[in-house]
Short mmCIF file of C-alpha atoms in Angstrom, two decimals:
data_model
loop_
_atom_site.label_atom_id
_atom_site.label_comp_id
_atom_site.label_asym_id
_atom_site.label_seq_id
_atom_site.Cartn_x
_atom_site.Cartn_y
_atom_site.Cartn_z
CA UNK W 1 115.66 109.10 72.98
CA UNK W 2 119.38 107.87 72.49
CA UNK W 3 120.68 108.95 69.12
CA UNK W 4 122.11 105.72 66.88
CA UNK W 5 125.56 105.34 67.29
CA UNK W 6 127.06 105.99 63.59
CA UNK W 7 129.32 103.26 61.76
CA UNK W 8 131.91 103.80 59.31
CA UNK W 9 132.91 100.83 57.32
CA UNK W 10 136.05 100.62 55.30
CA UNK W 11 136.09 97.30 52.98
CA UNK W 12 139.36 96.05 51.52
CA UNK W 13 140.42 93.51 49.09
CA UNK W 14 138.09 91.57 46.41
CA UNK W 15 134.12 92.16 45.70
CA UNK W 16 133.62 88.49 47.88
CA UNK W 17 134.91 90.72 50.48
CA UNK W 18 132.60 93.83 49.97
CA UNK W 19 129.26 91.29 50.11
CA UNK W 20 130.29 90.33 53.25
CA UNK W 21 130.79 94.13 54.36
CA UNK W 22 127.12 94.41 52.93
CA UNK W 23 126.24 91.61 54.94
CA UNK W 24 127.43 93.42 58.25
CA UNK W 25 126.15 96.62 57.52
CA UNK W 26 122.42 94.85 56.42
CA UNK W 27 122.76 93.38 60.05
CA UNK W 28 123.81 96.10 61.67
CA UNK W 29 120.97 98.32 60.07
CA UNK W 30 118.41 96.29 61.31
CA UNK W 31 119.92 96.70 65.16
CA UNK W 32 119.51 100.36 64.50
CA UNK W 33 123.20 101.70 63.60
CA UNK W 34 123.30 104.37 61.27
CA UNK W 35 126.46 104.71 58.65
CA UNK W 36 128.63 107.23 57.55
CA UNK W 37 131.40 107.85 55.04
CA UNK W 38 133.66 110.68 57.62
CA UNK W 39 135.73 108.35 59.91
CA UNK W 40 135.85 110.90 61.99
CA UNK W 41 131.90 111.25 62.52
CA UNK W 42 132.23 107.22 63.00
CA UNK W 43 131.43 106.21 66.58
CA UNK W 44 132.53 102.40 65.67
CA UNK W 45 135.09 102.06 62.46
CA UNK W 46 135.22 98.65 61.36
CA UNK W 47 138.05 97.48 58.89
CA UNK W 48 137.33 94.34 56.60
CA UNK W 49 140.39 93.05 55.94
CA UNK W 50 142.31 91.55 53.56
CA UNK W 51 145.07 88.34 53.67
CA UNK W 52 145.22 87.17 50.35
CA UNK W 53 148.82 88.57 49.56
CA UNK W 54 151.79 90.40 51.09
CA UNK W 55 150.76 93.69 49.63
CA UNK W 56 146.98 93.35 50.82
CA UNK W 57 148.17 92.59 54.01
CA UNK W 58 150.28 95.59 54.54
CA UNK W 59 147.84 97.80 53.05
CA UNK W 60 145.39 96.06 55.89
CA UNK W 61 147.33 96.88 58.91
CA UNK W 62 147.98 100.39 57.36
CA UNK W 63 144.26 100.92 57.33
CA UNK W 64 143.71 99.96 60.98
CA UNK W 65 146.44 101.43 62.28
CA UNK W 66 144.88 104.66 60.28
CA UNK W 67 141.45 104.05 61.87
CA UNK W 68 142.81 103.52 65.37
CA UNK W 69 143.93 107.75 65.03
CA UNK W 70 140.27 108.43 65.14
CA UNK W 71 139.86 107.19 69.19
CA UNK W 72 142.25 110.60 69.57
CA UNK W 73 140.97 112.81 66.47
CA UNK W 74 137.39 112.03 66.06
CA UNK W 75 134.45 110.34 67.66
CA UNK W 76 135.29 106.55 67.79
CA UNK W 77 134.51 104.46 70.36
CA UNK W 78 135.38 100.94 69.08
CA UNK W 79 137.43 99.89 66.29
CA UNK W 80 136.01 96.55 64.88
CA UNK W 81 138.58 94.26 62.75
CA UNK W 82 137.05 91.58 60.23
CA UNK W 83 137.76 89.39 57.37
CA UNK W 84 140.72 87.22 56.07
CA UNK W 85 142.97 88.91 57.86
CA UNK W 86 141.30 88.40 61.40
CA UNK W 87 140.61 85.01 60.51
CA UNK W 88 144.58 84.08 60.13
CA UNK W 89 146.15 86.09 61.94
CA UNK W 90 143.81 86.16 65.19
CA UNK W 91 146.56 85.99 68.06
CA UNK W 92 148.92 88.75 66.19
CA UNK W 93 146.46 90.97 65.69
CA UNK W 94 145.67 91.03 69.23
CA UNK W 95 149.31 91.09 70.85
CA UNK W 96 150.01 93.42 68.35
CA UNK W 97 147.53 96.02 67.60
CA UNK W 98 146.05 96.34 71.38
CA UNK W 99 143.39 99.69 69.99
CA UNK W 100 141.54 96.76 68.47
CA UNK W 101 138.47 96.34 70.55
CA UNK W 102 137.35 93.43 68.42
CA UNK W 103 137.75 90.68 65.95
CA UNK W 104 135.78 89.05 63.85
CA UNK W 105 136.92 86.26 61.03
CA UNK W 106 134.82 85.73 57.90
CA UNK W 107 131.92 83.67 58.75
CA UNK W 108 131.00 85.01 62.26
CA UNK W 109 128.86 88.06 61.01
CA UNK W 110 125.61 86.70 62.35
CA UNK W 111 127.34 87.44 66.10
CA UNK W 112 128.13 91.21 65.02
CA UNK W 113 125.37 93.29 66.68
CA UNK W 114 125.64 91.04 70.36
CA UNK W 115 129.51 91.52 69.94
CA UNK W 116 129.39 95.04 69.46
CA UNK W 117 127.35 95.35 72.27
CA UNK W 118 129.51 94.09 74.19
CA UNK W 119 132.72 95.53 73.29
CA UNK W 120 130.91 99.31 73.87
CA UNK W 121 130.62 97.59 77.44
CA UNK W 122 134.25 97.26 77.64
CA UNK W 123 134.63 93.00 76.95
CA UNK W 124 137.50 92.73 74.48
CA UNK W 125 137.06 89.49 72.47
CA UNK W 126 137.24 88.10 69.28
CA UNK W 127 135.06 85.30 67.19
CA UNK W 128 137.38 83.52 64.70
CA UNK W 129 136.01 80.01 64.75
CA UNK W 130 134.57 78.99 61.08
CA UNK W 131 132.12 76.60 61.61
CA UNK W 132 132.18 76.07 57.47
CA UNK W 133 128.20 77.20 57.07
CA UNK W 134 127.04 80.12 54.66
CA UNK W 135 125.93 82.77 56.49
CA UNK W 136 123.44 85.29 54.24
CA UNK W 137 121.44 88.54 55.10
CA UNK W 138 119.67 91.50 53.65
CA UNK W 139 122.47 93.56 52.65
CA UNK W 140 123.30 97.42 52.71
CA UNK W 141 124.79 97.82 48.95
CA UNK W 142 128.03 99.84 48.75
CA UNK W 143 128.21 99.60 44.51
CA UNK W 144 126.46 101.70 42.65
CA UNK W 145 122.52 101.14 42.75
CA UNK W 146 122.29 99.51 39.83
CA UNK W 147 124.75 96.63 39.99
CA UNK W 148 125.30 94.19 43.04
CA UNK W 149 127.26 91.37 43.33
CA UNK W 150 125.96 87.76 44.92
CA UNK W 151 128.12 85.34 46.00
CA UNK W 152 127.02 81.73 45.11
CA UNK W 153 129.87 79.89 47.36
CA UNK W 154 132.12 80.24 49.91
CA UNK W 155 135.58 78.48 50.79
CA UNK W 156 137.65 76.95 47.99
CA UNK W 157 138.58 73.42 47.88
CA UNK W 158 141.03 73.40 45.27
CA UNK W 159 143.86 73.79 47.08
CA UNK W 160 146.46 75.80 44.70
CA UNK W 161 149.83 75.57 46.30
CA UNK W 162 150.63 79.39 45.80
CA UNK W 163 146.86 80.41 47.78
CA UNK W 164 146.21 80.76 51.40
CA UNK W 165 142.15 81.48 50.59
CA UNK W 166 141.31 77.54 51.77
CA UNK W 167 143.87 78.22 54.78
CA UNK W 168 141.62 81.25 55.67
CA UNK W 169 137.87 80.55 54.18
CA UNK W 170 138.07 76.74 54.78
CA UNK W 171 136.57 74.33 52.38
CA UNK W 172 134.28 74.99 49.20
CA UNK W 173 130.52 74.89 49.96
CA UNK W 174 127.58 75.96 47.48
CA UNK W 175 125.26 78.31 48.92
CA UNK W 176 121.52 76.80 48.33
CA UNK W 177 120.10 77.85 44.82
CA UNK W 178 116.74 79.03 46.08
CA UNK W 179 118.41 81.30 48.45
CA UNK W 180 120.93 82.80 45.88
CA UNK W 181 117.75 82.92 43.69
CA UNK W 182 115.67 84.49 46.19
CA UNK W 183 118.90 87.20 46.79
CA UNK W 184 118.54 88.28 43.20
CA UNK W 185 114.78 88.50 42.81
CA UNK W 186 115.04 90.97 45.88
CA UNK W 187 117.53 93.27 44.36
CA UNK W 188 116.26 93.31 41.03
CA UNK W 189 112.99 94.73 42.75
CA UNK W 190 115.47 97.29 44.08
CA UNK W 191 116.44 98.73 41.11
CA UNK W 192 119.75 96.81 40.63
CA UNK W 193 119.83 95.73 36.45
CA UNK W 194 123.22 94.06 36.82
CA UNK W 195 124.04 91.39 38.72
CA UNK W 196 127.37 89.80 39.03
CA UNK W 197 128.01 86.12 40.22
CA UNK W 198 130.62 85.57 42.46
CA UNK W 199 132.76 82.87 44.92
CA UNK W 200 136.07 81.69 45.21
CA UNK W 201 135.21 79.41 41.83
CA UNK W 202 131.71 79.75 40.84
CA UNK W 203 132.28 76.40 38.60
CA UNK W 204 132.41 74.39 41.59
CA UNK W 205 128.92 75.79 42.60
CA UNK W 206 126.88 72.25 43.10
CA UNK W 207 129.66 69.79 43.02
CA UNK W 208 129.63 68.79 46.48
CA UNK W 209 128.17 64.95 45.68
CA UNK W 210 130.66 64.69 43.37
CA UNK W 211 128.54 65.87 40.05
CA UNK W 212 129.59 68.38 36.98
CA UNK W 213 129.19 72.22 37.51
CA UNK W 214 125.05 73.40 38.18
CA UNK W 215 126.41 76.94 37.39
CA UNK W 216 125.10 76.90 34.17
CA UNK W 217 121.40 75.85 34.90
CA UNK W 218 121.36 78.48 37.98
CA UNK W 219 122.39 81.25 35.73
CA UNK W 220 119.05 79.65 33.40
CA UNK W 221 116.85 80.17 36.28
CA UNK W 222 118.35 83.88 37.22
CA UNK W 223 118.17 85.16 33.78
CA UNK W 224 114.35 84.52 33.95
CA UNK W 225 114.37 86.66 36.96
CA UNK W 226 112.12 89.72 35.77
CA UNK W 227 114.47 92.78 36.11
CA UNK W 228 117.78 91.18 35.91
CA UNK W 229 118.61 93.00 32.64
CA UNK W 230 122.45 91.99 32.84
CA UNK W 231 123.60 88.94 34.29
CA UNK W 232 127.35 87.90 34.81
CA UNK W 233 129.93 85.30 36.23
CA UNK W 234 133.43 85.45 37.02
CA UNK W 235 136.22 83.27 38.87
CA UNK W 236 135.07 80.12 36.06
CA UNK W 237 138.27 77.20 36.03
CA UNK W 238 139.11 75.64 32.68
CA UNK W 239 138.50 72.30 34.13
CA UNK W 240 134.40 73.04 34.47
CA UNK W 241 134.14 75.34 32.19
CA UNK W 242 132.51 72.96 29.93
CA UNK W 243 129.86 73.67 26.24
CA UNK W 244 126.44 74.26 28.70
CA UNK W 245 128.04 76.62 30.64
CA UNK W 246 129.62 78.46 27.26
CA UNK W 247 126.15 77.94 25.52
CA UNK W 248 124.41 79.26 28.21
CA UNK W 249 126.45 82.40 28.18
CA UNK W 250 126.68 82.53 24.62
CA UNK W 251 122.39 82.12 23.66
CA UNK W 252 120.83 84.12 26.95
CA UNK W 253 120.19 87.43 25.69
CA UNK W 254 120.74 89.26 29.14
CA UNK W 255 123.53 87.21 30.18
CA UNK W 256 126.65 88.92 29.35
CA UNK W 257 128.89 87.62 26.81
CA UNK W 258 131.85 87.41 28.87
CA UNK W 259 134.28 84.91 30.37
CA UNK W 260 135.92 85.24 32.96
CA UNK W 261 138.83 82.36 33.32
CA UNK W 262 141.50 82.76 35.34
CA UNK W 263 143.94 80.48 33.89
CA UNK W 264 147.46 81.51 35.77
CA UNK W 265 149.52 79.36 33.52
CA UNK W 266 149.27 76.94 30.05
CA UNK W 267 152.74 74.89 30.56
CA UNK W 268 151.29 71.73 32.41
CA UNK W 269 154.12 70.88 34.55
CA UNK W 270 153.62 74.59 35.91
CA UNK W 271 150.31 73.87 36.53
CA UNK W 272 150.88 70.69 38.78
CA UNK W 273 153.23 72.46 40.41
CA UNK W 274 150.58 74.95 41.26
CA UNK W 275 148.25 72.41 41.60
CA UNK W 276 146.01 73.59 39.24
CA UNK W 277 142.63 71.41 38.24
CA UNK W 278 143.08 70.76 34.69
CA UNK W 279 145.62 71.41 31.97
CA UNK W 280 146.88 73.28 28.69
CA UNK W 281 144.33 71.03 26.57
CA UNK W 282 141.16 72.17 29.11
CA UNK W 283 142.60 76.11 28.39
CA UNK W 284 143.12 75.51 24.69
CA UNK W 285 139.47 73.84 24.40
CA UNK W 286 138.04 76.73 27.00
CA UNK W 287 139.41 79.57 24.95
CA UNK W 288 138.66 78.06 21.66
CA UNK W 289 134.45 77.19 22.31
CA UNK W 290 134.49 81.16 24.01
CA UNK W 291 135.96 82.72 20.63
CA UNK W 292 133.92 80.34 18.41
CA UNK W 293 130.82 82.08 20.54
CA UNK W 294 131.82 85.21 20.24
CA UNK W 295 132.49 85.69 23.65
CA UNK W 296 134.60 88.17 25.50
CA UNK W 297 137.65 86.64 27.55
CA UNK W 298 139.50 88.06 30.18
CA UNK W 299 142.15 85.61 32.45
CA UNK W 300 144.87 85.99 35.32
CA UNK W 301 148.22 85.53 35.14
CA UNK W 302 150.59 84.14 37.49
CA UNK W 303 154.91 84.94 36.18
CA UNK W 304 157.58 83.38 38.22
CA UNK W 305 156.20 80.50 39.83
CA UNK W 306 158.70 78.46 41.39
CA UNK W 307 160.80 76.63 38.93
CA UNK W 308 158.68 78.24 36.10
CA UNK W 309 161.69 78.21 32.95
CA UNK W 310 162.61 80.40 30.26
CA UNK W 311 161.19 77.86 28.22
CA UNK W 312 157.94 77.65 29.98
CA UNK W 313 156.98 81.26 30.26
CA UNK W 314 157.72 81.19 26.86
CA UNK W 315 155.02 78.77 25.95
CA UNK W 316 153.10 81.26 27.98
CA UNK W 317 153.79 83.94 26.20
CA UNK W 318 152.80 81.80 22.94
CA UNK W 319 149.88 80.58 23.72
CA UNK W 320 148.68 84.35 25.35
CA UNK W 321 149.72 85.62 21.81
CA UNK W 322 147.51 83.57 20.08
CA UNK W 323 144.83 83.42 22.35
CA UNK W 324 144.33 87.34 22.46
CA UNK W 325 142.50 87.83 25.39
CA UNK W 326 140.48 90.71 25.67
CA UNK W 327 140.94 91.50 29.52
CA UNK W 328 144.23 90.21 31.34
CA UNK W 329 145.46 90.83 34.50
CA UNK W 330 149.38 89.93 35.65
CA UNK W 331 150.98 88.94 38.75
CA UNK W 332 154.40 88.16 39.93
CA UNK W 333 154.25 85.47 42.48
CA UNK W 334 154.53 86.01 45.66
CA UNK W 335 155.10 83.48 48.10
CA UNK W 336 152.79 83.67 50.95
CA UNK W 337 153.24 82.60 54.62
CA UNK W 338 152.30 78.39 55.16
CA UNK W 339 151.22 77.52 51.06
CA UNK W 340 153.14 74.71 50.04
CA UNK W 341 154.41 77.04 47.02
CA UNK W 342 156.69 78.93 49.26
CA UNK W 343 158.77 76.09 50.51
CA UNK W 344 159.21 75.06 46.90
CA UNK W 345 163.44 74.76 45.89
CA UNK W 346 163.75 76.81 42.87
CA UNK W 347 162.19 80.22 43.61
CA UNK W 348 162.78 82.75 41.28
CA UNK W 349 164.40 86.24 41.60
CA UNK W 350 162.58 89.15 41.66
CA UNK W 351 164.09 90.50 38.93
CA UNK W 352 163.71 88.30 36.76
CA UNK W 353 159.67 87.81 37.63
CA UNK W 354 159.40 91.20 36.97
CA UNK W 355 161.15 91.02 33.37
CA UNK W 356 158.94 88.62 32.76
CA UNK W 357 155.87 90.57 33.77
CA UNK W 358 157.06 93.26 31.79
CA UNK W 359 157.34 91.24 28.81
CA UNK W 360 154.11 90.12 29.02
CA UNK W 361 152.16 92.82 29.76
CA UNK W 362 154.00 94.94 26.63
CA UNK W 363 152.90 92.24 24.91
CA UNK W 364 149.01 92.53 25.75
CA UNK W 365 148.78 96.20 25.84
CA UNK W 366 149.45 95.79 22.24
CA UNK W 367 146.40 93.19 21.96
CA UNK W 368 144.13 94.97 24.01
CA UNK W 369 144.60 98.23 21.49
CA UNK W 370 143.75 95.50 18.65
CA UNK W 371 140.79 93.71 20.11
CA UNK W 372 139.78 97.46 21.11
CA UNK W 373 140.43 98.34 17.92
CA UNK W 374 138.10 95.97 15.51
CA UNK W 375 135.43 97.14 18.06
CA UNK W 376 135.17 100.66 16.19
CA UNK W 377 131.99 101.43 14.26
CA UNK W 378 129.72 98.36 16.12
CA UNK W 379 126.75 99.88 17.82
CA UNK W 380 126.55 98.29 21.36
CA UNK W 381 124.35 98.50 24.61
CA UNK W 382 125.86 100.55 27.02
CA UNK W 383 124.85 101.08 31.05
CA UNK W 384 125.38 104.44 31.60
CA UNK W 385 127.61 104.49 34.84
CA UNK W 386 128.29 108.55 34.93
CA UNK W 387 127.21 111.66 33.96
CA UNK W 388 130.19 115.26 33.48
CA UNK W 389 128.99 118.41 34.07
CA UNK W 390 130.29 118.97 30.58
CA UNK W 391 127.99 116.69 29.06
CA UNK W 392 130.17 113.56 28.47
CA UNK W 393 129.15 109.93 29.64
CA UNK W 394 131.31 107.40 31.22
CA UNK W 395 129.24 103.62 30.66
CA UNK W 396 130.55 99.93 30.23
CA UNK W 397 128.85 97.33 27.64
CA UNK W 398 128.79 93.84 28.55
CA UNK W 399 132.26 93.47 27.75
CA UNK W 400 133.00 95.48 30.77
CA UNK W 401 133.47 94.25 34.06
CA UNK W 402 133.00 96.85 36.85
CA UNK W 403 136.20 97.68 38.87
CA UNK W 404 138.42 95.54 36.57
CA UNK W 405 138.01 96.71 32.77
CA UNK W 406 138.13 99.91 31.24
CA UNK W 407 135.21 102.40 30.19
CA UNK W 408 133.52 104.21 27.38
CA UNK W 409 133.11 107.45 27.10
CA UNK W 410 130.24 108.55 25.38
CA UNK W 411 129.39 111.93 23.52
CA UNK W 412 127.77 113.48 20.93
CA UNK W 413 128.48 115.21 17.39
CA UNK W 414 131.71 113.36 15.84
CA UNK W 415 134.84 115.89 14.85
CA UNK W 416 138.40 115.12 14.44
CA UNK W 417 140.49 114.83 17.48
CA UNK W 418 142.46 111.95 20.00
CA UNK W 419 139.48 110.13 22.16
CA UNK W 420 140.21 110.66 26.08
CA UNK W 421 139.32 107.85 28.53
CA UNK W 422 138.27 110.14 31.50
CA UNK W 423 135.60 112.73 32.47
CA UNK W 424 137.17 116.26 33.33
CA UNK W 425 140.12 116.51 30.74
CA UNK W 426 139.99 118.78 28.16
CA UNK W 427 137.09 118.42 25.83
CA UNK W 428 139.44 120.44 23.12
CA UNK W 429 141.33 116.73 22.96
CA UNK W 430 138.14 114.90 22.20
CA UNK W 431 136.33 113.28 18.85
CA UNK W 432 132.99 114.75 20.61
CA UNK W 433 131.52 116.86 22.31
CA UNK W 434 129.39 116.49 25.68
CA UNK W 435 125.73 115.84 25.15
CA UNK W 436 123.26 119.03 26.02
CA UNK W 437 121.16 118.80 29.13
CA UNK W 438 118.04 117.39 27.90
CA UNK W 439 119.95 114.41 25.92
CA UNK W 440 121.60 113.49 28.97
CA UNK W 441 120.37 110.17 30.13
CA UNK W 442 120.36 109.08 33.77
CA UNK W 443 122.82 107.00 35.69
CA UNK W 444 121.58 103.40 35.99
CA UNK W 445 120.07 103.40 32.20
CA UNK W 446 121.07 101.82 29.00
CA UNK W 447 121.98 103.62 25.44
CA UNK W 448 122.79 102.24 22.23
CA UNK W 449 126.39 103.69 21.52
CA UNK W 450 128.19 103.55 18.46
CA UNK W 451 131.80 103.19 18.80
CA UNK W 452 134.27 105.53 16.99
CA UNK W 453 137.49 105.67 18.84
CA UNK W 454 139.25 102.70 21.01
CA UNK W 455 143.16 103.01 22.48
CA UNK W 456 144.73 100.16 24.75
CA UNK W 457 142.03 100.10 27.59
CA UNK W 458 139.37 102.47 27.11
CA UNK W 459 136.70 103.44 24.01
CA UNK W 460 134.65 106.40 22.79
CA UNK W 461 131.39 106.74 21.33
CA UNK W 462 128.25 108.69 19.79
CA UNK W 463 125.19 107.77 21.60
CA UNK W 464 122.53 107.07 19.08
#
């Protein structure tokens, strides 16, 4: 009997990315590979790649040139390159980087298994062309059991002058509802309680005939999924972000009260410039219905667009101030290869898009600690997402994004002390102490947790 030959997958960039390493290794479980997390027990390595900016492109090519060691050091037999990158930069990769025995863009995965078969017979190729379908299968989760992401969409059709993603993904199309429906009724029978929507914009999700956003009346139907405790959405524009989709959020009980809106900028001439759908009046009237509901918010931030003034990051900087978003996350542009952005007159120096960022980010730690802050003494529902040997809990509520936001840290028996953010430090530093064995609850449930401590990105809490 011929032993499976063992993959190791290594999956870069954002969570659209790790669904579609799911997606391979689902595939390539039901042609009989077996996985592992050693490289160097890995008979094939493949590398999902990113190409969405400079930095994830070098870190990319670090990672395959990394992999390609193993054909000397361990086991591996093929070295298998996927994703954004493979999908752009096709010819390069192969003149350049001849230990890769295959490519494979981002919407070819349904070829995997015959195209590994044939590379371990020695035919070099690679499958790049997109022929702009949606391509879904069982999937092999890499997050923790009890959250998965689903993406609704792939490609992005609006066309941002400072984003490659269309260049690379193609055009926007919604996968079918039944089928994204039908995803999350089979991992909620799995054991997964959280489930994350996800695509390049989920707002665009049904707008192909030219119609407003269906997002909100698919999240309807998967809320009444039985076992879908947690349901959330991120990557929602201003422009579609319109009162369903905010009432939706806001009256669900097990959708998460959390919006996610990427915003990049508030000045509008910035924002055509970028070309951006909507403007500083579809922000102001986004961020205004979310805090009326109670919601949290948590945006992107773009500093030192091309030709962006003094002036104009200024009015940034205002309207951020007032706005006091929860979650933010901050950028300095970065002009990527064929976007109209980077042949734009007027580019900024790196200097000063980095003053800038520093400006704005000493500004919103200072936020953060306040909307952290007025959280102390609510009791809130908490997925428990870790368990210390001492005793302490790590958990998010559903003002937490996974991967992106901070944590709380959850204990037992208040005293005096500074509240730590991370398992393993010195439990002489914290408010509490770790919970005894037989109060510990298990990864993958939910306490109620009353908060007690909060600094600039992390909490602390009794469980109750």
């Amino acid at each position: 009997m011929t032993t499976p030959l063992k993959v190791g997958m290594i999956s870069l960039g954002c969570n659209k990315n790790r669904v579609d390493s799911e997606t391979a290794l689902g595939l390539l479980a039901d042609h009989g590979y077996t996985f592992t997390g050693d490289p160097a027990d890995a008979d094939i390595l493949m590398v999902n790649t990113c190409g969405f900016i400079e930095s994830a492109k070098e870190e990319s090519i670090d990672t395959i040139f990394e992999m390609a060691q193993y054909k000397q050091t361990g086991k591996c037999k093929l070295l298998v390159v996927t994703g954004c990158l493979a999908q752009r930069y096709e010819d390069v990769l192969k003149q350049e980087i001849p230990e890769i025995d295959l490519l494979m863009g981002v919407n070819q995965y349904k070829e995997l298994p015959a195209a590994i078969e044939r590379a371990l017979k020695g035919e070099k190729r690679s499958y790049c062309a997109d022929d702009n379908s949606y391509y879904a299968h069982d999937r092999v989760l890499t997050t923790p059991f009890y959250t998965a992401y689903t993406r609704i969409g792939e490609g992005c059709s609006n066309r941002c002058t400072f984003c490659a993603i269309p260049l690379i993904r193609g055009a926007y199309r919604s996968r079918p509802e039944a089928d994204v429906l039908a995803e999350i009724e089979q991992l909620a029978k799995q054991g997964v309680r959280e489930h994350i929507l996800v695509a390049q914009d989920t707002t665009r999700f049904g707008t192909e005939n030219g119609g407003h956003t269906t997002l909100p009346e698919l999240m309807k139907k998967a809320a009444a999924i039985d076992g879908v405790d947690w349901l959330r959405v991120l990557y929602c524009y201003p422009d579609e972000t319109d009162d369903r989709l905010l009432d939706v959020i806001a009256n669900t009980p097990n959708i998460c009260k959390y919006l996610d809106l990427p915003i990049q900028h508030v000045n509008d001439v910035v924002l055509r410039r970028m070309h951006r759908r909507g403007n500083k009046a579809d922000i102001l009237r986004c961020i205004k219905g979310a805090r009326e509901r109670g919601l949290t918010l948590r945006t992107s931030i773009i500093v030192g667009f091309p030709g962006e003034t003094e002036e104009q990051f200024q009015e940034l900087l205002d309207v951020l101030d007032e706005a006091e978003f929860d979650r933010l996350g901050a950028f300095t542009y970065s002009p990527e290869e064929d976007t109209p952005a980077a042949r734009m007159p007027d580019q900024i120096p790196e200097e000063v898009k980095q003053e800038r960022l520093d400006r704005l980010m000493t500004m919103q730690s200072a936020i953060s600690l306040r909307r952290n802050q007025a959280r102390v003494g609510t009791i809130e529902k908490v997925l428990v997402t870790d368990v210390g040997e001492d005793g302490f809990i790590l958990g998010r509520s559903h003002r937490e994004a996974p991967e992106t936001d901070g944590e709380i840290v959850i204990g037992h028996h208040p005293t005096q002390g500074r509240a730590l953010a991370t398992l393993g430090e010195s439990k002489d530093s914290l408010s509490l102490v770790g919970l005894p064995p037989d109060l510990r609850p298990a990864i993958g449930t939910f306490v109620n947790v009353k908060i007690t401590q909060a600094d600039t990105y992390d909490l602390m809490g009794e469980m109750l």
